[in-house]
Short mmCIF file of N, CA and C in Angstrom, two decimals:
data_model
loop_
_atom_site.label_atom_id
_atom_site.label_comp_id
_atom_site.label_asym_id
_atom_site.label_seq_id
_atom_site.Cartn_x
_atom_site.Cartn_y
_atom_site.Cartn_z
N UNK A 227 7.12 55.84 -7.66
CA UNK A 227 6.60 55.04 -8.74
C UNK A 227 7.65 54.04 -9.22
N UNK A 228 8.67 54.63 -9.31
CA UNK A 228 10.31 53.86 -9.59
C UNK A 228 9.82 52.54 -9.07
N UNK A 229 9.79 52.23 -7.66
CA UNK A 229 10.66 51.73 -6.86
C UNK A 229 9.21 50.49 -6.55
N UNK A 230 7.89 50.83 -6.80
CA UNK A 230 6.56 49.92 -6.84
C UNK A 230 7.08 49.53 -8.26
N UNK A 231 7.19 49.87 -9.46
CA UNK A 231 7.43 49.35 -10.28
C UNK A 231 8.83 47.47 -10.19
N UNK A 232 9.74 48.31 -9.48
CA UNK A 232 11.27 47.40 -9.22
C UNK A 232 10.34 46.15 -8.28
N UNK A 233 9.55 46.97 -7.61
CA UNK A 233 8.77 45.61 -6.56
C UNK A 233 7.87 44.82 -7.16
N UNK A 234 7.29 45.10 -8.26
CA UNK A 234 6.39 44.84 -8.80
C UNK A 234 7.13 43.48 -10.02
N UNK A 235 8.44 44.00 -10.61
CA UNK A 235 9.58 43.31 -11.26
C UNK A 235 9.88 42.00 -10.18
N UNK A 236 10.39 42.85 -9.36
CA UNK A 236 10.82 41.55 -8.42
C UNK A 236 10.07 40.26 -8.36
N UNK A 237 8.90 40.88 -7.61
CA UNK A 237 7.77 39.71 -7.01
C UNK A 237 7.14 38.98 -8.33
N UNK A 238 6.94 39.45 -9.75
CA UNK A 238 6.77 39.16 -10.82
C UNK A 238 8.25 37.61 -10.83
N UNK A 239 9.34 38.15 -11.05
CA UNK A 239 10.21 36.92 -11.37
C UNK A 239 10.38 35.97 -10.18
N UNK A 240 10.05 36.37 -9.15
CA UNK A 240 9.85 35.33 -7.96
C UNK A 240 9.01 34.25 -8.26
N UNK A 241 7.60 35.02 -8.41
CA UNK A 241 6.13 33.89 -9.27
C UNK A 241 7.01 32.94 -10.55
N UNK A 242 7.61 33.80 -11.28
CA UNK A 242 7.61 32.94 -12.74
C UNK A 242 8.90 32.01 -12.45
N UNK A 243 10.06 32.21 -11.42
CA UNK A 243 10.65 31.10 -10.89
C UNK A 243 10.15 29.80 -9.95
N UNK A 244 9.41 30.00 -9.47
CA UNK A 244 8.61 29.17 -8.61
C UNK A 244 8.01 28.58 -9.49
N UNK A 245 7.26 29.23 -10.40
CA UNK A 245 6.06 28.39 -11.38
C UNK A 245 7.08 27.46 -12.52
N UNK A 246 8.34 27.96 -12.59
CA UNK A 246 9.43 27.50 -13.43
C UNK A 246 10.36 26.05 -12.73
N UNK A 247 10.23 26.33 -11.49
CA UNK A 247 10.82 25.38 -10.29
C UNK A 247 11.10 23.65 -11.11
N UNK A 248 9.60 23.35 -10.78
CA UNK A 248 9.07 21.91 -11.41
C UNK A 248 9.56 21.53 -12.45
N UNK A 249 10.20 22.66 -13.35
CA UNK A 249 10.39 21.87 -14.89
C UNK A 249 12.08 21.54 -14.64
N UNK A 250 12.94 22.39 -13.76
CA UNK A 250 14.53 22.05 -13.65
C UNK A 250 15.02 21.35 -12.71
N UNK A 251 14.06 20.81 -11.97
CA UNK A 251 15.08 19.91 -11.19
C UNK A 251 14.97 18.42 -11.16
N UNK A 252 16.17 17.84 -11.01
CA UNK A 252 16.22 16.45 -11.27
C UNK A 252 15.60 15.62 -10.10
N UNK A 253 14.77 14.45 -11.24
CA UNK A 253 13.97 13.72 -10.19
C UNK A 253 14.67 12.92 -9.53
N UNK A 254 15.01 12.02 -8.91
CA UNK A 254 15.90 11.11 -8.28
C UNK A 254 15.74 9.70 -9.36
N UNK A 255 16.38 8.95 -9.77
CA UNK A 255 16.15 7.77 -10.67
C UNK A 255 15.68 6.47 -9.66
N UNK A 256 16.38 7.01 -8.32
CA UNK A 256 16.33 5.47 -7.33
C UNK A 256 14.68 5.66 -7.13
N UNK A 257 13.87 6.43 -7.16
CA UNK A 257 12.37 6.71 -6.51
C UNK A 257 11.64 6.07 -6.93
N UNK A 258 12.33 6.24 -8.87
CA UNK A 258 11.40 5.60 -10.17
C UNK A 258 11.68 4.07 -10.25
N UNK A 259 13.02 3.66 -9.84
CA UNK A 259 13.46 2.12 -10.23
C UNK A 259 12.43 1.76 -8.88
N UNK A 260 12.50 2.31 -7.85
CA UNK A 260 11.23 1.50 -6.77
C UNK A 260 10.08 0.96 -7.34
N UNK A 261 9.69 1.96 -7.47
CA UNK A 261 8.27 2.51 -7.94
C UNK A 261 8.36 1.27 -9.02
N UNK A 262 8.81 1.38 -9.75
CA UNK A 262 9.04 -0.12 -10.64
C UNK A 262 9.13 -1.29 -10.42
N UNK A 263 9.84 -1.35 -9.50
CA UNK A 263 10.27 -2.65 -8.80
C UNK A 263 9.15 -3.53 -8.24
N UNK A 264 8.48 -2.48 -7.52
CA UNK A 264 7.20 -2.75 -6.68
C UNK A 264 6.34 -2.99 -7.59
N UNK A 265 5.84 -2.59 -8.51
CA UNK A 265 4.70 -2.35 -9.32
C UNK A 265 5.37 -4.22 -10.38
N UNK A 266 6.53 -4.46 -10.70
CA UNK A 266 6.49 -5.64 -11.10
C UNK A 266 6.58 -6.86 -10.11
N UNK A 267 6.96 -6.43 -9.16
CA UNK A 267 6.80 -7.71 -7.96
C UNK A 267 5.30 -8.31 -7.93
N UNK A 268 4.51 -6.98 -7.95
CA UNK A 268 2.95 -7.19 -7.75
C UNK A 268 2.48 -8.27 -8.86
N UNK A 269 2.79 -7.01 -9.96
CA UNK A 269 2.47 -8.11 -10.82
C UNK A 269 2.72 -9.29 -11.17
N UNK A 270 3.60 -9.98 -11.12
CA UNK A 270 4.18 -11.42 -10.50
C UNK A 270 3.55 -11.83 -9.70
N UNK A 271 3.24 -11.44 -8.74
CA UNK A 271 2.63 -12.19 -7.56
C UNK A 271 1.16 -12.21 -8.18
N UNK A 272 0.43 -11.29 -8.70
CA UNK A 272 -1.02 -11.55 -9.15
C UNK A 272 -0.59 -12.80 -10.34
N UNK A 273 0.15 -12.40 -11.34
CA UNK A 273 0.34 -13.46 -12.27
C UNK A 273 0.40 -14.78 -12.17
N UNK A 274 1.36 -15.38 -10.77
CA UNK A 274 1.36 -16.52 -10.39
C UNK A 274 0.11 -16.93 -9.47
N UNK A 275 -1.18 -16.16 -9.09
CA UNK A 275 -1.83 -16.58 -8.63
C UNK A 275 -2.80 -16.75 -9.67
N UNK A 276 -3.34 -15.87 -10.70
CA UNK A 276 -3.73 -16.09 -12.06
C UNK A 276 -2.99 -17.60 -12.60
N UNK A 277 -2.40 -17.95 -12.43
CA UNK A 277 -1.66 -19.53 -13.18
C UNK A 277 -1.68 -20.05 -12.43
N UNK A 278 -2.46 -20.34 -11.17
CA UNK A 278 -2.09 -21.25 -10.22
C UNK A 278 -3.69 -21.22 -10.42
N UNK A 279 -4.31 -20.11 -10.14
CA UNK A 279 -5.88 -20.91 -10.58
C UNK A 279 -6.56 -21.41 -12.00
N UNK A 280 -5.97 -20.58 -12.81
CA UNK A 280 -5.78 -21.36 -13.77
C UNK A 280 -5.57 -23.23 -14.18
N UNK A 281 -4.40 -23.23 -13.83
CA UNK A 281 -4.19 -24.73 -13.64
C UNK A 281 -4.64 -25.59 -12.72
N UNK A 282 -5.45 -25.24 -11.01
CA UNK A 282 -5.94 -25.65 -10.74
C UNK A 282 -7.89 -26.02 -11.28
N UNK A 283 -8.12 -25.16 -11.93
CA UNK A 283 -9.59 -25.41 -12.80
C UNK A 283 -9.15 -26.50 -13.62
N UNK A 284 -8.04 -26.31 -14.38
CA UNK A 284 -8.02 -27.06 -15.42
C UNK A 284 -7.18 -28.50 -15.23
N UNK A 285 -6.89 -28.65 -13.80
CA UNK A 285 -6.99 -30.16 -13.32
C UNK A 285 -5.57 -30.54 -13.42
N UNK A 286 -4.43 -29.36 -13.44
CA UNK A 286 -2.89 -29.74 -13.22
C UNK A 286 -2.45 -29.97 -12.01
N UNK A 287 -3.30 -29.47 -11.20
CA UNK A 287 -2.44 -29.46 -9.98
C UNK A 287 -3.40 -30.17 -9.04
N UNK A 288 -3.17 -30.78 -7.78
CA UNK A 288 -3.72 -31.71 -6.48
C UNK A 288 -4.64 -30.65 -6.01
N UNK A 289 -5.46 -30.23 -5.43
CA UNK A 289 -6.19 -29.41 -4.39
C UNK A 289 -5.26 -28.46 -3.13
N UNK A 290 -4.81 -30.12 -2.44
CA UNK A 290 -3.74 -29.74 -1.37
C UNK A 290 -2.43 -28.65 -1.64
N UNK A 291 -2.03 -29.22 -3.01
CA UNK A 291 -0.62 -28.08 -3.47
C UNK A 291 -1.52 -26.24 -3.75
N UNK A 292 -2.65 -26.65 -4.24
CA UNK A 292 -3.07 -25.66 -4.79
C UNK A 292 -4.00 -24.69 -3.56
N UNK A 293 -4.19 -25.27 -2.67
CA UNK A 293 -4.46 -24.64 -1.59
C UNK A 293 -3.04 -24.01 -0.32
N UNK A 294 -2.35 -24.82 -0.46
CA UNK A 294 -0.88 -24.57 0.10
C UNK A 294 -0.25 -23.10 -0.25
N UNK A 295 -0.32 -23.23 -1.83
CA UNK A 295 0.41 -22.29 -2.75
C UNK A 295 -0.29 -21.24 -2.47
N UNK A 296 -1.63 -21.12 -2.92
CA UNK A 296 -2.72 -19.69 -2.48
C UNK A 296 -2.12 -19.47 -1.71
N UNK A 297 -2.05 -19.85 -0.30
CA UNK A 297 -2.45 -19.37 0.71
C UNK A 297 -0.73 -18.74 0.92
N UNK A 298 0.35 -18.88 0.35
CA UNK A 298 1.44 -18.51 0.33
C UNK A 298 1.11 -16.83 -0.58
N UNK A 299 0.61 -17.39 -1.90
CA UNK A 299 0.75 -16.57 -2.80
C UNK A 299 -0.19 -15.12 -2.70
N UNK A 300 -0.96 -15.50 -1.58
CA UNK A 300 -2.32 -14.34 -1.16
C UNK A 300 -1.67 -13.82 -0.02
N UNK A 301 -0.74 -14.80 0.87
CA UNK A 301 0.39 -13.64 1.89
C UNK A 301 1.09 -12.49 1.05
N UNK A 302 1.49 -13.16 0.16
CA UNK A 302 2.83 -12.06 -0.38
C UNK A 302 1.69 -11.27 -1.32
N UNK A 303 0.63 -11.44 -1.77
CA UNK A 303 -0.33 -10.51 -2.82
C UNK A 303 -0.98 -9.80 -1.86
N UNK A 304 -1.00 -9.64 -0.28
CA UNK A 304 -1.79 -8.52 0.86
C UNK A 304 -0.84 -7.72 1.11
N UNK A 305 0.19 -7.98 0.49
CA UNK A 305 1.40 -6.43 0.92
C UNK A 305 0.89 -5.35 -0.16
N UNK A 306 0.39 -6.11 -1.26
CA UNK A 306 0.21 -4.91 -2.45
C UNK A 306 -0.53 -4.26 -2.29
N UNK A 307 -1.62 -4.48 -1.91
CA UNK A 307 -2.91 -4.46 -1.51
C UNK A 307 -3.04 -3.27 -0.42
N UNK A 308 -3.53 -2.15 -0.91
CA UNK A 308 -3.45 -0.66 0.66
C UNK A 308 -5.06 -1.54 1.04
N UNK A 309 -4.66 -1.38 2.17
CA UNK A 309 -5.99 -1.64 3.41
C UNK A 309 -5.34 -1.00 4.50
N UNK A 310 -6.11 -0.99 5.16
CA UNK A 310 -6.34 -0.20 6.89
C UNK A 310 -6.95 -1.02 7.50
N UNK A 311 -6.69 -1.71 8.65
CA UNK A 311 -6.79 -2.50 9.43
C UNK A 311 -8.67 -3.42 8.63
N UNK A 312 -7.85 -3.61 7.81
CA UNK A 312 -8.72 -5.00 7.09
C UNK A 312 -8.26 -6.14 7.70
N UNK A 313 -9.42 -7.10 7.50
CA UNK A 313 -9.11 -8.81 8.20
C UNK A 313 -8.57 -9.26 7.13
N UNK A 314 -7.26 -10.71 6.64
CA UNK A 314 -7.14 -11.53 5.88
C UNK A 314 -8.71 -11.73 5.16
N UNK A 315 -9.60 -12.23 5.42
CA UNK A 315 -10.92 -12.63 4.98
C UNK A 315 -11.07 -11.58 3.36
N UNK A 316 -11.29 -10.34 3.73
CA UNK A 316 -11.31 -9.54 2.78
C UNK A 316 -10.44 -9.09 1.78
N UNK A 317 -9.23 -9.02 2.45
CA UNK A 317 -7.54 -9.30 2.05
C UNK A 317 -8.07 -10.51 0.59
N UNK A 318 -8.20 -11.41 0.96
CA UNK A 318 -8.67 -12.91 -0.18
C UNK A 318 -9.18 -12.24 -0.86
N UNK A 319 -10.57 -12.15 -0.70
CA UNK A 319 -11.67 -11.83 -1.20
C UNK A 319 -11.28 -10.44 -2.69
N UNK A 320 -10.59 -9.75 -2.15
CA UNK A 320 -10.05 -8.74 -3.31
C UNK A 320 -8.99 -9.61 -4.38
N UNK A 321 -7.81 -10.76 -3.79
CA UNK A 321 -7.41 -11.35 -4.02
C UNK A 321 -7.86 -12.18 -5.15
N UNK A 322 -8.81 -12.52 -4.76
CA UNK A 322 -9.83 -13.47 -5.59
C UNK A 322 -10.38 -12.58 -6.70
N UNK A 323 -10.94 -11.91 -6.58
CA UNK A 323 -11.58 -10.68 -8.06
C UNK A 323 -10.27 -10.42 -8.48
N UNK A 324 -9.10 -9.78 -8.05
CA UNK A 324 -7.87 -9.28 -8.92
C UNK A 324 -7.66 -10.86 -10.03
N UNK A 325 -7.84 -11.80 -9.59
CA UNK A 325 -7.42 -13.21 -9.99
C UNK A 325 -8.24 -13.33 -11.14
N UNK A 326 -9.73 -13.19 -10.95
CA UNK A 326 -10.88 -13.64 -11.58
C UNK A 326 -10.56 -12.63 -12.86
N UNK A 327 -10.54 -11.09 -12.27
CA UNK A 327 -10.24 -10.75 -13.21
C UNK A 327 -8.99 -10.25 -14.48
N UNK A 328 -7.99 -10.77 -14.34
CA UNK A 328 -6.94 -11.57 -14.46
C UNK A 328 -6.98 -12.61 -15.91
N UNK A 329 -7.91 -13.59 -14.84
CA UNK A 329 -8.15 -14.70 -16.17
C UNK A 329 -8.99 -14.24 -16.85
N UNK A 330 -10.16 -13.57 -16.67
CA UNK A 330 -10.91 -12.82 -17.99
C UNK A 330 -10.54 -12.40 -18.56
N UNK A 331 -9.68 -11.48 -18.69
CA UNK A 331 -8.28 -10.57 -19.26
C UNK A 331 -7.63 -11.35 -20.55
N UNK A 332 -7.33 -12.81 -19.78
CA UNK A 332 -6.64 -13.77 -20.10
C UNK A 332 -7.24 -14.45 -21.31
N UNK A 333 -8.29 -14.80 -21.03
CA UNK A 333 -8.83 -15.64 -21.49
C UNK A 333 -9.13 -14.43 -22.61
N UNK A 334 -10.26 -13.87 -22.51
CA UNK A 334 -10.25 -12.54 -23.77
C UNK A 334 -9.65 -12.43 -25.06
N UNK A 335 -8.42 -12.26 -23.80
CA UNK A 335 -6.86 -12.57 -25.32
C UNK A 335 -6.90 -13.49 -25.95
N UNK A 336 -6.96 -15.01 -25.41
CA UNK A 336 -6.60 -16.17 -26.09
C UNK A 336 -7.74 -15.87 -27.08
N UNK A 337 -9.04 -15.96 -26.51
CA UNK A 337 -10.22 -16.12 -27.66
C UNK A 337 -9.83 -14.93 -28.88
N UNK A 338 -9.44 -14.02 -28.67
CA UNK A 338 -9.17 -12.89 -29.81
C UNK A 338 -8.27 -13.74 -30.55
N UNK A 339 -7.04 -14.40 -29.51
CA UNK A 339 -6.10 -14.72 -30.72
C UNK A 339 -6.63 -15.74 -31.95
N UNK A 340 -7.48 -17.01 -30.86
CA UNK A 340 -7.89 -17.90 -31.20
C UNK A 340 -8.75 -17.55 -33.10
N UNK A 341 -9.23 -16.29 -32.49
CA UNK A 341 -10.15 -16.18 -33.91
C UNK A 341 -9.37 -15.54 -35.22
N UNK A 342 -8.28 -15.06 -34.83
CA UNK A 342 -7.50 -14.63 -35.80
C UNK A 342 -6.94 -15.79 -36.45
#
């Protein structure tokens, strides 16, 4: 009985170390500054395509620059983007709604501010 009991101890603090594991060990900081890094690159890259259509609606920029630039700014915005052997075509196309919705976002704000 001793000795099921000592086993019973044992395998008991085995569980409650394991279940304890997760809370003591240190996360790595370089994983999180990625993870960051990436997540503001993106956003930059959506942002400047949000201001590039932006200003192209609203008649700042030529067609030609503003078709040039997309098509730069929708290369570097398909890295963010998880797909599996997706075409460019669709690649845009998500491109385009992240954008659209973006400036709704955008615009939203201004009108809130506007009414304050």
């Amino acid at each position: 009985m001793a000795d099921t009991e000592i086993f019973m101890g044992v395998v008991g603090l085995i569980i409650l170390l394991l279940l304890a594991y997760p809370f003591f060990i240190k996360r790595n900081p370089m994983i999180k500054m990625q993870q960051d890094d990436f997540q503001d690159e993106k956003e930059q890259v959506f942002m400047q395509l949000s201001e590039l259509e932006y200003d192209y609606q609203m008649g700042k920029i030529p067609e030609k620059a503003y078709i040039n630039t997309k098509s730069e700014l929708t290369s570097k915005a398909s890295k963010y983007v998880s797909h599996s052997n997706e075409d460019l075509i669709e690649i845009e196309k998500r491109v385009d709604i992240e954008i659209s919705e973006v400036l709704n976002k955008s615009r939203v704000g201004k009108e809130l501010m506007n009414e304050k």
